[in-house]
Every structure is written in structure tokens, then in C-alpha cells.
Amino acid sequence: MHTYQVQSGKKITLKDWDPADLSLWDKGKKEGIKETEKLVKELQVLQEKIYAQQKHRILVVIQGMDTSGKDGAIRHVFGLLNPQGVFVKNFKVPTAVEIAHDYLWRVHAHVPGNGEIVLFNRSHYEDVLVVRVHNLVPRTVWQKRYDHINQFERMLADEGTTLFKFFLHISKDEQKERLQARLDDPLKHWKFNVGDLEERKVWDEYTTAYNHVLSRTSTEWAPWIIVPSNRKWYRNLVIAKILVEKLGKMDIKFPDPQSDLKDIKID
Amino acid sequence: MHTYQVQSGKKITLKDWDPADLSLWDKGKKEGIKETEKLVKELQVLQEKIYAQQKHRILVVIQGMDTSGKDGAIRHVFGLLNPQGVFVKNFKVPTAVEIAHDYLWRVHAHVPGNGEIVLFNRSHYEDVLVVRVHNLVPRTVWQKRYDHINQFERMLADEGTTLFKFFLHISKDEQKERLQARLDDPLKHWKFNVGDLEERKVWDEYTTAYNHVLSRTSTEWAPWIIVPSNRKWYRNLVIAKILVEKLGKMDIKFPDPQSDLKDIKID
């Protein structure tokens, strides 16, 4: 069975990974959506325990090309969790103050504390992706960042954070269809950003940059998962399934009560 | 001439370092204080340029046993700089929210941005000092932190931060005198903390912990300076001298004006 996990230290290229793969599910879309709903319910229970236990810190990094479904995955997989313990942080173009600091500064500020699940919609990986593709800093600067990032994530893991990193993998044709759909449907016009067309022109450069990210920063403590994302329902199913499976193996449980509750009498 | 810098990778022990050493200055205390005043004036000019240039980020870490003079060094060496570009961050006992995150989280939040000088009065090093001496986390946890810290400081350096790390070195006898002085002088009573006596009981354990810190985290990009601090005036002189010398070698200058000012006419 395919786990979609990039082996640590292995050099990979995205052209070997099928964005339309469906090998984890052979019962079709309708049953797949039902399965995801079931998994999301399990995730709700797990998250409630994580919040109550105040022990684990869960960081979920979501990366992918424009239109790959980062927002959709967040809405469908995490949308029903208790917002009290789940936080989404969108990393956009850095502000002047952010640019005046190292690139991990704004990211570190938002990592999860005990009992929290934090979703990064884009992340520090943009500092070796868009920054590289558009030459925003010299090569000598961004080249050192793979090591920084591995070490940063290692520190987080050593100190008690569990990391999930999902790359939402779509084909260039699929992107074309999704951009066209945004043009054709007035209700989707707000999502259409002319800048996306400029980024589409450098699709190959982004693919190269992602090949390096996935090859150099998939580690034992923070492996990358390449999620086949041409089908939205399958993308959600894979993310939910991997989360439930891995969290299910962790020591996640309601904490013991503070004292023996049977002796307590409420007058 | 002694530079007081710990060589990267070298195992040192503080008993080989004389806290009463005066070898950088042979003209006595009175002239030494005058020299420090001169150096502080040079530091003021350098800091004004750093602030104007908005390019360099200067991080000064100050560590030392209780009564070693951390507050005094900050007041005397940095007290006359422009507070607009100079910030002091005191790291005290972590709050509940800080404890719920990795130990570098609260530290990273305060690193300098462009044009800033930030002084850490205590720092992330407490997480391998007090934490170790008082067994606040298991050995398996704090042992990994030397590498984290080196890598964190390396990232800061790669991204443009210049680091100074000063260990203020006093003898146990000198600490006794300073604590006694705080007891004897009503104006110093506010500084007397009975907790300091408890910490004094584990002086040797702190010395061992510092020996490891100084041996394992003095790197090419962030070397430790062991400042002989039994004499306060000499401590200030050494810190000011090292700062002025190192900053003087950097590309610190007022930035070019935005356009040719001689063509500008103010009506």
C-alpha cells in the first residue's frame, strides 16, 4: 500500500508521482466522501483529547501550487474541529517588519503550544520556493535554508511537537481547469488572482524548487507526504486518513481527574 | 594579548580562567574608567549608524552567576545608547504560556531586526543551566539543546545577525562580598534575594554546567567571551572594547541619501 511518504534522504522528482493516483481507495468518490466524514469524526475525538490533555503539540504544514486545494483541505478536514484548540495561520507576502528579521522569526511565533493543533497555510517553505523562483535573495542565502529548516523542525520535534507536512500535488492541466472554472463562475471570481497566471508561467521552476524541498527536507522527524490532489475528495480522504492513523498511535487520551471524583460531594 | 574568546570546539574549564585578570589594561582603574567612557562614545556613533543603515542586526547575550554584574554591565556600557534602537530583554522564570512551547520560542520572538541592537539579560542558555542544575527536564531533553542552540544561532548568523556572547566571570569569594554588601547597605536591600543563597549552595554545579555551555556552544559564528568580572570597571572596559573593535570592522555606515541632495530646494 502506498503511504505517499517521501523517504528521508531520498532524491525524488514529482514526475514519478501521479497526481491522479487513487490507490488508497477503490470504492469510488461517493463512498470516499463518506469515509472522510467518518475519519473527520474520529479526528474530532482525537482533537478533544489533545486539547484536554495539554501535552501534545501538533503542527500541520500545507504546501502546494496555486489552486492545489490548500484552503479546501483546511475547510473539509479541519473545519469541524473545535476552534478553541485549532488555529490556522496563513503566511502571505512578508510585512516590512517580518522582512527585517530572519525568515523563521514569523513562523516560530505561531508554532503550537501544548494541546494545540496549528495549520500552516503556506509556511517557511516559501522561503526556498517563491524566494528561489523569483530570486528574492541570492542562491548562497537560500541554499543554507534547507539545513536551517531541518534543524528547526528537529528542535520542535525534540521538544515535543508532532509535525505533518502535506504537499498537495496537482498536474498542470488540472490547474488550468481550476483557473478556468474561477473565470467562468461569477461566484468564484473573488478567488481569481491575475498573479496566479504569472506564477503558472514558471510552473517548471516551481516544480524544480519543490523537487529539492521534498528531497532535502523530508526527515524522520518531519516527513513530507505527497498527496495526490487532482481529485479533491481523494485529497481530503488521504489527509484525514494519515492524520487519524498517526495520531491514533500516539499517547492521546483524556487526562486523569485531579482527585478521586467519587469522594466529591456537591452541596 | 588575551582576547578572552573561547576557541570553537575546545573543551575549557573555568578554573583555568582568572576572574581577576587585568591583562588588557595596565594603567589602573581611574584611567580604565576614562577609557571605557571613550569607548562608549564610539559605541554611540556606531549605534547611530546601525540604526540609520537598517541593515545589521546585533544580538548581545549576557550570562553569569548571580551578582556577576549583568545589570551593571548593561547600564554602564549600553545605558547611553539611543533607546530607540536598543532593546533589553530580561528572561525570567518562564510563564505558563512560555513553558507550553519549545524553549527557543520566547527567545526567537525577541531577536533583533534590521538596525536593532538587542541585549539578552539571561537567555536560552538558562535552558541548559538552571534547568540542568535543578533537574527541571530530564537529561535526555537538555542534552540535545546544545546542538539546537548552535544551529539556531547559526541560522541567525546566516540570515544577517551578528552575535556577541559575554559570560561575566566572578569568583565565589567575590560573590560572597557582593551579597554581603547587599545585606549591609539599606540602599541595596532591594537587590538582595534570599533565593540567591540557595543558588550559591550549588555554585559548583553551575560551574560544571557553564563549563559545558562554554565548551559546546562557542562557535565561529557565535563565540563566547569570558569576561573577567571581579573588577566592575574592568568588566565594562572589556565588553566595550570588544564591541567597538568588532563592530568597527563591519560595514557600518550612514546610508547614502535617497537622491542627490544638492539639487533639492526647499521653498
Coordinates of C-alpha atoms in Angstrom, one line a residue:
Chain A
M1 CA 0.0 0.0 0.0
H2 CA 1.2 3.4 -0.9
T3 CA 1.9 5.7 2.1
Y4 CA 2.8 8.8 0.0
Q5 CA 5.6 9.5 2.4
V6 CA 8.9 10.7 1.0
Q7 CA 11.7 8.6 2.4
S8 CA 14.3 10.6 4.3
G9 CA 17.4 11.3 2.3
K10 CA 15.9 10.0 -1.0
K11 CA 16.1 12.2 -4.0
I12 CA 12.7 12.3 -5.6
T13 CA 11.1 14.0 -8.6
L14 CA 7.5 14.9 -8.8
K15 CA 7.1 13.5 -12.3
D16 CA 7.3 10.0 -10.8
W17 CA 4.4 10.8 -8.5
D18 CA 0.9 10.6 -10.1
P19 CA -1.3 13.5 -9.0
A20 CA -4.4 11.4 -10.1
D21 CA -3.4 8.3 -8.1
L22 CA -6.3 6.7 -6.2
S23 CA -4.6 3.6 -4.9
L24 CA -5.6 4.0 -1.2
W25 CA -9.3 3.8 -2.1
D26 CA -11.1 1.6 -4.6
K27 CA -14.8 2.2 -3.7
G28 CA -15.2 5.4 -5.7
K29 CA -16.0 9.0 -4.9
K30 CA -19.3 8.7 -3.1
E31 CA -18.1 6.1 -0.6
G32 CA -14.8 8.0 -0.4
I33 CA -16.6 11.1 0.8
K34 CA -18.5 9.0 3.4
E35 CA -15.2 7.6 4.6
T36 CA -13.7 11.0 5.0
E37 CA -16.7 12.1 7.1
K38 CA -16.1 9.1 9.3
L39 CA -12.4 10.0 9.7
V40 CA -13.2 13.6 10.4
K41 CA -15.4 12.4 13.3
E42 CA -12.5 10.4 14.7
L43 CA -10.3 13.4 14.3
Q44 CA -12.8 15.4 16.3
V45 CA -12.5 13.0 19.2
L46 CA -8.7 13.0 19.0
Q47 CA -8.6 16.7 19.0
E48 CA -10.8 17.0 22.0
K49 CA -8.5 14.7 23.9
I50 CA -5.4 16.6 22.7
Y51 CA -7.0 19.8 24.0
A52 CA -7.9 18.3 27.3
Q53 CA -4.6 16.6 27.8
Q54 CA -2.5 19.7 27.2
K55 CA 0.5 17.6 26.3
H56 CA 0.9 17.3 22.6
R57 CA 1.7 20.0 20.1
I58 CA 0.6 19.2 16.5
L59 CA 1.9 21.2 13.6
V60 CA 0.4 20.6 10.1
V61 CA 2.2 22.3 7.2
I62 CA 0.2 22.5 4.0
Q63 CA 2.0 23.5 0.8
G64 CA 1.1 23.2 -2.9
M65 CA 0.9 25.2 -6.2
D66 CA -1.8 27.8 -6.6
T67 CA -5.3 26.1 -6.9
S68 CA -3.9 22.8 -5.4
G69 CA -6.6 23.0 -2.7
K70 CA -4.9 24.2 0.4
D71 CA -7.9 26.2 1.5
G72 CA -10.3 23.4 0.6
A73 CA -8.3 20.8 2.5
I74 CA -8.3 23.0 5.6
R75 CA -12.1 23.6 5.4
H76 CA -13.0 20.0 4.8
V77 CA -10.6 18.1 7.0
F78 CA -10.2 20.6 9.9
G79 CA -13.4 22.8 9.6
L80 CA -15.4 20.8 12.1
L81 CA -12.8 20.7 14.8
N82 CA -13.1 22.9 17.9
P83 CA -11.7 26.3 17.0
Q84 CA -10.6 26.7 20.6
G85 CA -7.7 24.3 20.1
V86 CA -7.2 24.6 16.4
F87 CA -5.5 27.6 14.7
V88 CA -4.9 28.4 11.1
K89 CA -2.0 30.7 10.2
N90 CA -1.8 31.9 6.6
F91 CA 1.7 33.0 5.6
K92 CA 1.3 35.7 2.9
V93 CA 3.9 38.1 1.5
P94 CA 6.0 39.2 4.4
T95 CA 5.4 42.6 6.0
A96 CA 8.2 45.1 6.4
V97 CA 8.8 44.1 10.0
E98 CA 8.9 40.4 9.1
I99 CA 11.4 41.0 6.3
A100 CA 13.6 42.8 8.8
H101 CA 14.0 39.6 10.7
D102 CA 15.2 36.1 9.8
Y103 CA 12.6 34.1 7.8
L104 CA 11.9 31.7 10.7
W105 CA 11.0 34.5 13.0
R106 CA 7.4 35.0 11.9
V107 CA 6.9 31.2 11.7
H108 CA 8.3 30.3 15.1
A109 CA 5.9 32.8 16.7
H110 CA 3.0 30.7 15.6
V111 CA 4.1 27.1 16.3
P112 CA 1.6 25.2 18.5
G113 CA 1.7 25.1 22.3
N114 CA 0.6 22.2 24.5
G115 CA -2.8 21.0 23.5
E116 CA -2.9 22.9 20.2
I117 CA -3.2 21.9 16.6
V118 CA -1.8 24.6 14.3
L119 CA -2.2 24.6 10.5
F120 CA 0.3 26.5 8.4
N121 CA -1.3 27.5 5.1
R122 CA 2.0 28.0 3.3
S123 CA 5.0 28.3 5.6
H124 CA 8.7 28.7 6.0
Y125 CA 9.0 26.6 2.8
E126 CA 8.0 29.6 0.8
D127 CA 11.5 30.9 1.7
V128 CA 13.0 28.2 -0.5
L129 CA 10.2 28.3 -3.1
V130 CA 8.8 31.6 -4.2
V131 CA 12.0 33.3 -2.9
R132 CA 14.1 30.9 -5.1
V133 CA 12.0 31.1 -8.2
H134 CA 11.9 34.9 -8.2
N135 CA 15.4 35.4 -7.0
L136 CA 14.3 37.4 -4.0
V137 CA 17.6 36.5 -2.1
P138 CA 20.9 35.2 -3.6
R139 CA 21.4 31.5 -4.0
T140 CA 24.1 31.5 -1.3
V141 CA 21.4 32.6 1.2
W142 CA 18.5 30.3 0.3
Q143 CA 20.8 27.3 -0.1
K144 CA 21.6 27.3 3.6
R145 CA 17.9 27.2 4.5
Y146 CA 17.3 23.5 3.9
D147 CA 19.6 22.7 6.8
H148 CA 18.1 25.5 9.0
I149 CA 14.7 24.2 8.3
N150 CA 15.6 20.6 9.1
Q151 CA 17.3 21.7 12.3
F152 CA 14.4 24.0 13.3
E153 CA 11.9 21.2 12.8
R154 CA 14.2 18.8 14.7
M155 CA 14.3 21.1 17.6
L156 CA 10.5 21.4 17.6
A157 CA 10.2 17.6 17.5
D158 CA 12.8 17.1 20.2
E159 CA 10.8 19.5 22.4
G160 CA 7.5 17.7 21.9
T161 CA 5.9 18.8 18.6
T162 CA 4.5 16.3 16.1
L163 CA 4.8 17.5 12.5
F164 CA 2.8 16.6 9.5
K165 CA 3.8 18.1 6.1
F166 CA 1.4 17.7 3.2
F167 CA 2.3 18.7 -0.3
L168 CA -0.9 18.9 -2.4
H169 CA 0.2 17.5 -5.8
I170 CA -1.8 18.6 -8.9
S171 CA -1.0 18.4 -12.6
K172 CA -0.5 21.5 -14.7
D173 CA -3.6 20.5 -16.7
E174 CA -5.7 20.3 -13.5
Q175 CA -4.5 23.8 -12.6
K176 CA -5.7 25.1 -15.9
E177 CA -9.2 23.6 -15.4
R178 CA -9.4 25.1 -11.9
L179 CA -8.3 28.5 -13.0
Q180 CA -10.8 28.4 -15.9
A181 CA -13.6 27.4 -13.5
R182 CA -12.8 30.5 -11.5
L183 CA -13.1 32.6 -14.6
D184 CA -16.3 31.0 -15.7
D185 CA -18.2 31.1 -12.4
P186 CA -19.1 34.6 -11.0
L187 CA -19.2 33.1 -7.5
K188 CA -15.6 32.1 -7.9
H189 CA -14.4 35.4 -9.4
W190 CA -13.1 36.6 -6.0
K191 CA -10.7 33.7 -5.9
F192 CA -9.2 34.6 -9.3
N193 CA -5.9 36.4 -9.0
V194 CA -4.2 37.5 -12.1
G195 CA -0.9 37.0 -10.3
D196 CA -1.7 33.2 -10.5
L197 CA -1.2 33.4 -14.3
E198 CA 2.3 34.8 -13.8
E199 CA 3.1 32.1 -11.4
R200 CA 1.7 29.5 -13.8
K201 CA 4.3 30.7 -16.4
V202 CA 7.1 29.5 -14.1
W203 CA 5.4 26.1 -13.2
D204 CA 8.5 24.2 -14.2
E205 CA 10.7 26.4 -12.0
Y206 CA 8.4 25.8 -9.1
T207 CA 8.4 22.0 -9.8
T208 CA 12.2 22.0 -9.6
A209 CA 12.1 24.0 -6.4
Y210 CA 9.6 21.6 -4.9
N211 CA 11.7 18.6 -6.0
H212 CA 14.5 20.0 -4.0
V213 CA 12.3 20.8 -1.0
L214 CA 10.8 17.3 -0.9
S215 CA 14.2 15.6 -1.4
R216 CA 16.1 17.7 1.1
T217 CA 13.6 18.3 3.9
S218 CA 11.8 15.0 4.3
T219 CA 13.2 13.8 7.6
E220 CA 12.4 11.0 10.1
W221 CA 11.1 13.6 12.5
A222 CA 9.1 15.6 9.8
P223 CA 8.5 13.6 6.7
W224 CA 6.7 15.0 3.6
I225 CA 3.5 13.4 2.4
I226 CA 2.8 13.9 -1.3
V227 CA -1.0 14.0 -1.5
P228 CA -2.4 13.2 -5.0
S229 CA -4.7 16.1 -5.3
N230 CA -6.2 16.1 -8.8
R231 CA -9.4 14.8 -7.1
K232 CA -10.5 16.9 -4.2
W233 CA -12.4 14.2 -2.4
Y234 CA -9.4 11.9 -2.6
R235 CA -7.1 14.6 -1.3
N236 CA -9.3 15.1 1.8
L237 CA -9.5 11.4 2.3
V238 CA -5.7 10.9 2.2
I239 CA -5.0 13.8 4.6
A240 CA -7.7 12.7 7.1
K241 CA -6.6 9.1 6.9
I242 CA -3.0 9.8 7.6
L243 CA -3.8 12.1 10.5
V244 CA -6.1 9.6 12.1
E245 CA -3.7 6.8 11.7
K246 CA -0.6 8.6 13.1
L247 CA -2.4 10.4 15.9
G248 CA -4.1 7.1 16.8
K249 CA -0.8 5.6 17.5
M250 CA 0.2 8.4 19.9
D251 CA -0.5 8.5 23.6
I252 CA -3.5 10.7 23.2
K253 CA -6.1 10.4 26.0
F254 CA -8.2 12.4 28.4
P255 CA -6.1 13.2 31.5
D256 CA -6.8 11.6 34.8
P257 CA -9.1 13.7 37.1
Q258 CA -7.3 15.9 39.6
S259 CA -8.6 13.8 42.5
D260 CA -10.8 10.8 43.2
L261 CA -14.2 12.2 42.0
K262 CA -16.3 9.7 43.7
D263 CA -15.5 11.2 47.1
I264 CA -16.6 14.6 46.0
K265 CA -20.0 15.8 47.2
I266 CA -21.6 18.9 45.7
D267 CA -23.9 20.5 48.2
Chain B
M1 CA 47.3 39.7 24.1
H2 CA 44.4 37.8 25.7
T3 CA 41.1 38.1 23.7
Y4 CA 39.0 36.1 26.3
Q5 CA 37.4 34.3 23.4
V6 CA 36.7 30.6 23.8
Q7 CA 38.1 28.7 20.8
S8 CA 35.4 26.8 18.9
G9 CA 35.4 23.1 19.7
K10 CA 37.8 23.5 22.6
K11 CA 36.9 21.9 25.9
I12 CA 37.6 24.5 28.6
T13 CA 37.2 24.7 32.4
L14 CA 36.6 28.0 34.2
K15 CA 39.2 27.2 36.9
D16 CA 41.8 27.9 34.2
W17 CA 40.3 31.4 33.6
D18 CA 41.2 34.1 36.2
P19 CA 38.2 36.2 37.1
A20 CA 40.6 38.9 38.4
D21 CA 42.7 39.1 35.3
L22 CA 43.5 42.6 34.1
S23 CA 45.9 41.9 31.3
L24 CA 44.1 44.1 28.7
W25 CA 44.8 47.2 30.7
D26 CA 47.9 48.2 32.7
K27 CA 47.0 51.8 33.6
G28 CA 44.8 51.2 36.6
K29 CA 41.2 51.8 37.5
K30 CA 40.9 55.5 37.1
E31 CA 42.4 55.6 33.5
G32 CA 40.4 52.4 32.8
I33 CA 37.1 54.2 33.5
K34 CA 38.1 57.1 31.3
E35 CA 39.0 54.6 28.5
T36 CA 35.5 53.0 28.9
E37 CA 33.9 56.4 28.6
K38 CA 35.8 57.0 25.4
L39 CA 34.7 53.6 24.1
V40 CA 31.1 54.2 25.0
K41 CA 31.2 57.4 22.9
E42 CA 32.5 55.4 19.9
L43 CA 29.7 52.9 20.5
Q44 CA 27.2 55.7 20.4
V45 CA 28.3 56.7 17.0
L46 CA 28.3 53.1 15.8
Q47 CA 24.8 52.5 17.1
E48 CA 23.5 55.7 15.4
K49 CA 24.9 54.4 12.1
I50 CA 23.5 50.9 12.7
Y51 CA 20.1 52.5 13.3
A52 CA 20.3 54.7 10.2
Q53 CA 21.6 52.0 8.0
Q54 CA 18.8 49.5 8.8
K55 CA 21.0 46.6 7.7
H56 CA 22.7 45.0 10.6
R57 CA 21.1 43.0 13.5
I58 CA 23.2 42.9 16.7
L59 CA 22.4 40.4 19.4
V60 CA 24.3 40.6 22.7
V61 CA 23.8 37.7 25.1
I62 CA 24.8 38.3 28.7
Q63 CA 25.1 35.4 31.1
G64 CA 26.7 35.0 34.5
M65 CA 26.2 33.8 38.1
D66 CA 24.1 35.9 40.4
T67 CA 25.8 39.2 41.3
S68 CA 28.2 38.8 38.4
G69 CA 27.2 42.2 37.1
K70 CA 24.8 41.6 34.3
D71 CA 22.6 44.6 35.1
G72 CA 25.6 46.8 35.8
A73 CA 27.3 46.0 32.5
I74 CA 24.1 46.8 30.7
R75 CA 23.7 50.1 32.5
H76 CA 27.3 51.2 32.1
V77 CA 28.1 50.0 28.6
F78 CA 24.7 50.4 26.9
G79 CA 23.0 52.9 29.1
L80 CA 23.9 55.9 26.9
L81 CA 22.9 54.5 23.6
N82 CA 19.7 55.7 21.9
P83 CA 16.8 53.6 23.4
Q84 CA 15.0 53.9 20.0
G85 CA 17.3 51.2 18.5
V86 CA 18.5 49.4 21.6
F87 CA 16.3 46.9 23.5
V88 CA 16.9 44.9 26.6
K89 CA 15.1 41.7 27.1
N90 CA 15.2 40.1 30.6
F91 CA 14.5 36.4 30.6
K92 CA 13.0 35.4 33.9
V93 CA 11.2 32.3 35.1
P94 CA 9.1 31.2 32.1
T95 CA 5.4 31.9 32.2
A96 CA 2.8 29.2 31.8
V97 CA 2.4 30.1 28.1
E98 CA 6.2 30.1 27.5
I99 CA 6.5 26.7 29.2
A100 CA 3.8 25.3 26.9
H101 CA 6.2 26.0 23.9
D102 CA 9.7 25.0 23.0
Y103 CA 12.3 26.9 25.0
L104 CA 13.5 28.9 21.9
W105 CA 10.0 30.2 21.2
R106 CA 10.1 33.1 23.7
V107 CA 13.7 33.9 22.7
H108 CA 13.3 33.9 19.0
A109 CA 10.4 36.4 19.4
H110 CA 12.9 39.0 20.7
V111 CA 15.9 38.7 18.3
P112 CA 16.9 41.9 16.7
G113 CA 15.5 43.2 13.4
N114 CA 17.4 45.4 10.9
G115 CA 19.1 48.3 12.6
E116 CA 18.5 47.0 16.1
I117 CA 20.8 46.1 19.0
V118 CA 19.1 43.7 21.4
L119 CA 20.6 42.7 24.8
F120 CA 19.5 39.4 26.3
N121 CA 19.9 39.6 30.1
R122 CA 20.0 35.8 30.6
S123 CA 18.8 33.9 27.6
H124 CA 18.1 30.5 26.1
Y125 CA 21.3 29.4 27.9
E126 CA 19.3 29.2 31.1
D127 CA 17.6 26.1 29.5
V128 CA 20.9 24.2 29.8
L129 CA 21.9 25.9 33.1
V130 CA 19.2 26.4 35.8
V131 CA 17.2 23.7 34.0
R132 CA 20.1 21.3 34.3
V133 CA 21.2 22.2 37.8
H134 CA 17.7 21.8 39.2
N135 CA 16.6 18.9 37.0
L136 CA 13.7 20.7 35.6
V137 CA 13.7 18.5 32.5
P138 CA 15.3 15.1 32.0
R139 CA 19.0 14.9 30.9
T140 CA 17.9 13.3 27.6
V141 CA 16.0 16.5 26.8
W142 CA 18.5 19.2 27.8
Q143 CA 21.4 17.3 26.3
K144 CA 20.0 17.8 22.8
R145 CA 19.8 21.6 23.4
Y146 CA 23.5 22.4 22.8
D147 CA 23.0 21.4 19.1
H148 CA 19.7 23.2 18.8
I149 CA 21.3 26.3 20.2
N150 CA 24.3 26.2 17.9
Q151 CA 22.0 25.6 14.9
F152 CA 19.6 28.4 15.9
E153 CA 22.5 30.8 16.3
R154 CA 23.9 29.6 13.0
M155 CA 20.6 30.4 11.3
L156 CA 20.5 33.8 12.8
A157 CA 24.1 34.5 11.7
D158 CA 23.5 33.1 8.2
E159 CA 20.5 35.4 7.9
G160 CA 22.4 38.5 8.9
T161 CA 22.7 38.7 12.7
T162 CA 26.0 39.4 14.5
L163 CA 26.2 37.7 17.9
F164 CA 28.2 38.6 20.9
K165 CA 28.0 36.3 23.9
F166 CA 29.6 37.6 27.2
F167 CA 30.0 35.3 30.2
L168 CA 30.7 37.5 33.3
H169 CA 33.2 35.5 35.3
I170 CA 33.4 36.1 39.0
S171 CA 34.9 34.1 41.8
K172 CA 32.9 32.5 44.6
D173 CA 34.6 34.8 47.1
E174 CA 33.7 37.9 45.1
Q175 CA 30.1 36.7 45.1
K176 CA 30.2 36.5 48.9
E177 CA 31.4 40.0 49.2
R178 CA 28.8 41.3 46.8
L179 CA 26.0 39.5 48.6
Q180 CA 27.3 40.8 51.9
A181 CA 27.4 44.3 50.6
R182 CA 23.7 44.0 49.6
L183 CA 22.9 42.9 53.2
D184 CA 25.0 45.7 54.8
D185 CA 23.7 48.6 52.7
P186 CA 20.0 49.5 53.1
L187 CA 20.1 51.1 49.6
K188 CA 21.0 47.7 48.2
H189 CA 18.4 45.6 50.2
W190 CA 16.0 45.6 47.3
K191 CA 18.6 43.7 45.3
F192 CA 19.0 41.0 48.0
N193 CA 17.1 37.9 47.1
V194 CA 17.2 35.0 49.6
G195 CA 16.9 32.7 46.6
D196 CA 20.5 33.7 45.6
L197 CA 21.7 32.0 48.8
E198 CA 20.1 28.7 47.6
E199 CA 21.7 29.1 44.2
R200 CA 25.1 29.8 45.9
K201 CA 24.9 26.4 47.5
V202 CA 25.0 24.8 44.1
W203 CA 27.9 27.1 42.8
D204 CA 29.9 24.0 41.8
E205 CA 27.0 22.5 39.8
Y206 CA 26.5 25.8 38.0
T207 CA 30.3 25.9 37.3
T208 CA 30.1 22.5 35.7
A209 CA 27.0 23.5 33.7
Y210 CA 28.8 26.6 32.5
N211 CA 31.9 24.6 31.6
H212 CA 29.8 22.6 29.3
V213 CA 28.0 25.6 27.8
L214 CA 31.2 27.4 27.1
S215 CA 32.9 24.3 25.6
R216 CA 30.0 23.2 23.5
T217 CA 28.4 26.4 22.2
S218 CA 31.4 28.6 21.4
T219 CA 31.2 28.6 17.6
E220 CA 32.9 30.6 14.8
W221 CA 29.6 32.3 14.2
A222 CA 28.8 33.0 17.9
P223 CA 31.9 32.7 20.1
W224 CA 31.8 33.1 23.9
I225 CA 33.8 35.8 25.6
I226 CA 34.7 35.1 29.2
V227 CA 34.9 38.5 30.8
P228 CA 37.0 38.7 34.0
S229 CA 34.4 40.4 36.2
N230 CA 35.8 40.6 39.7
R231 CA 36.5 44.3 39.0
K232 CA 33.4 46.0 37.7
W233 CA 35.4 48.7 35.9
Y234 CA 37.4 46.2 34.0
R235 CA 34.4 44.1 33.1
N236 CA 32.8 47.2 31.5
L237 CA 36.1 48.1 29.7
V238 CA 36.4 44.6 28.2
I239 CA 32.9 44.5 27.0
A240 CA 33.0 48.0 25.5
K241 CA 36.4 47.3 23.9
I242 CA 35.4 44.1 22.2
L243 CA 32.2 45.6 20.9
V244 CA 33.9 48.6 19.4
E245 CA 36.7 46.5 17.9
K246 CA 34.4 44.0 16.2
L247 CA 31.7 46.5 15.1
G248 CA 34.5 48.7 13.8
K249 CA 35.5 46.0 11.4
M250 CA 32.0 45.7 10.0
D251 CA 30.4 47.6 7.1
I252 CA 28.7 50.1 9.4
K253 CA 28.0 53.5 7.9
F254 CA 25.3 56.0 7.3
P255 CA 23.3 55.1 4.2
D256 CA 23.5 57.1 1.0
P257 CA 20.8 59.8 0.7
Q258 CA 17.8 58.8 -1.3
S259 CA 18.7 61.3 -4.1
D260 CA 21.2 64.0 -4.9
L261 CA 20.5 66.4 -2.1
K262 CA 22.3 69.4 -3.7
D263 CA 19.5 69.6 -6.3
I264 CA 16.8 69.8 -3.7
K265 CA 15.4 73.3 -3.0
I266 CA 13.2 73.9 -0.1
D267 CA 10.8 76.7 -0.8

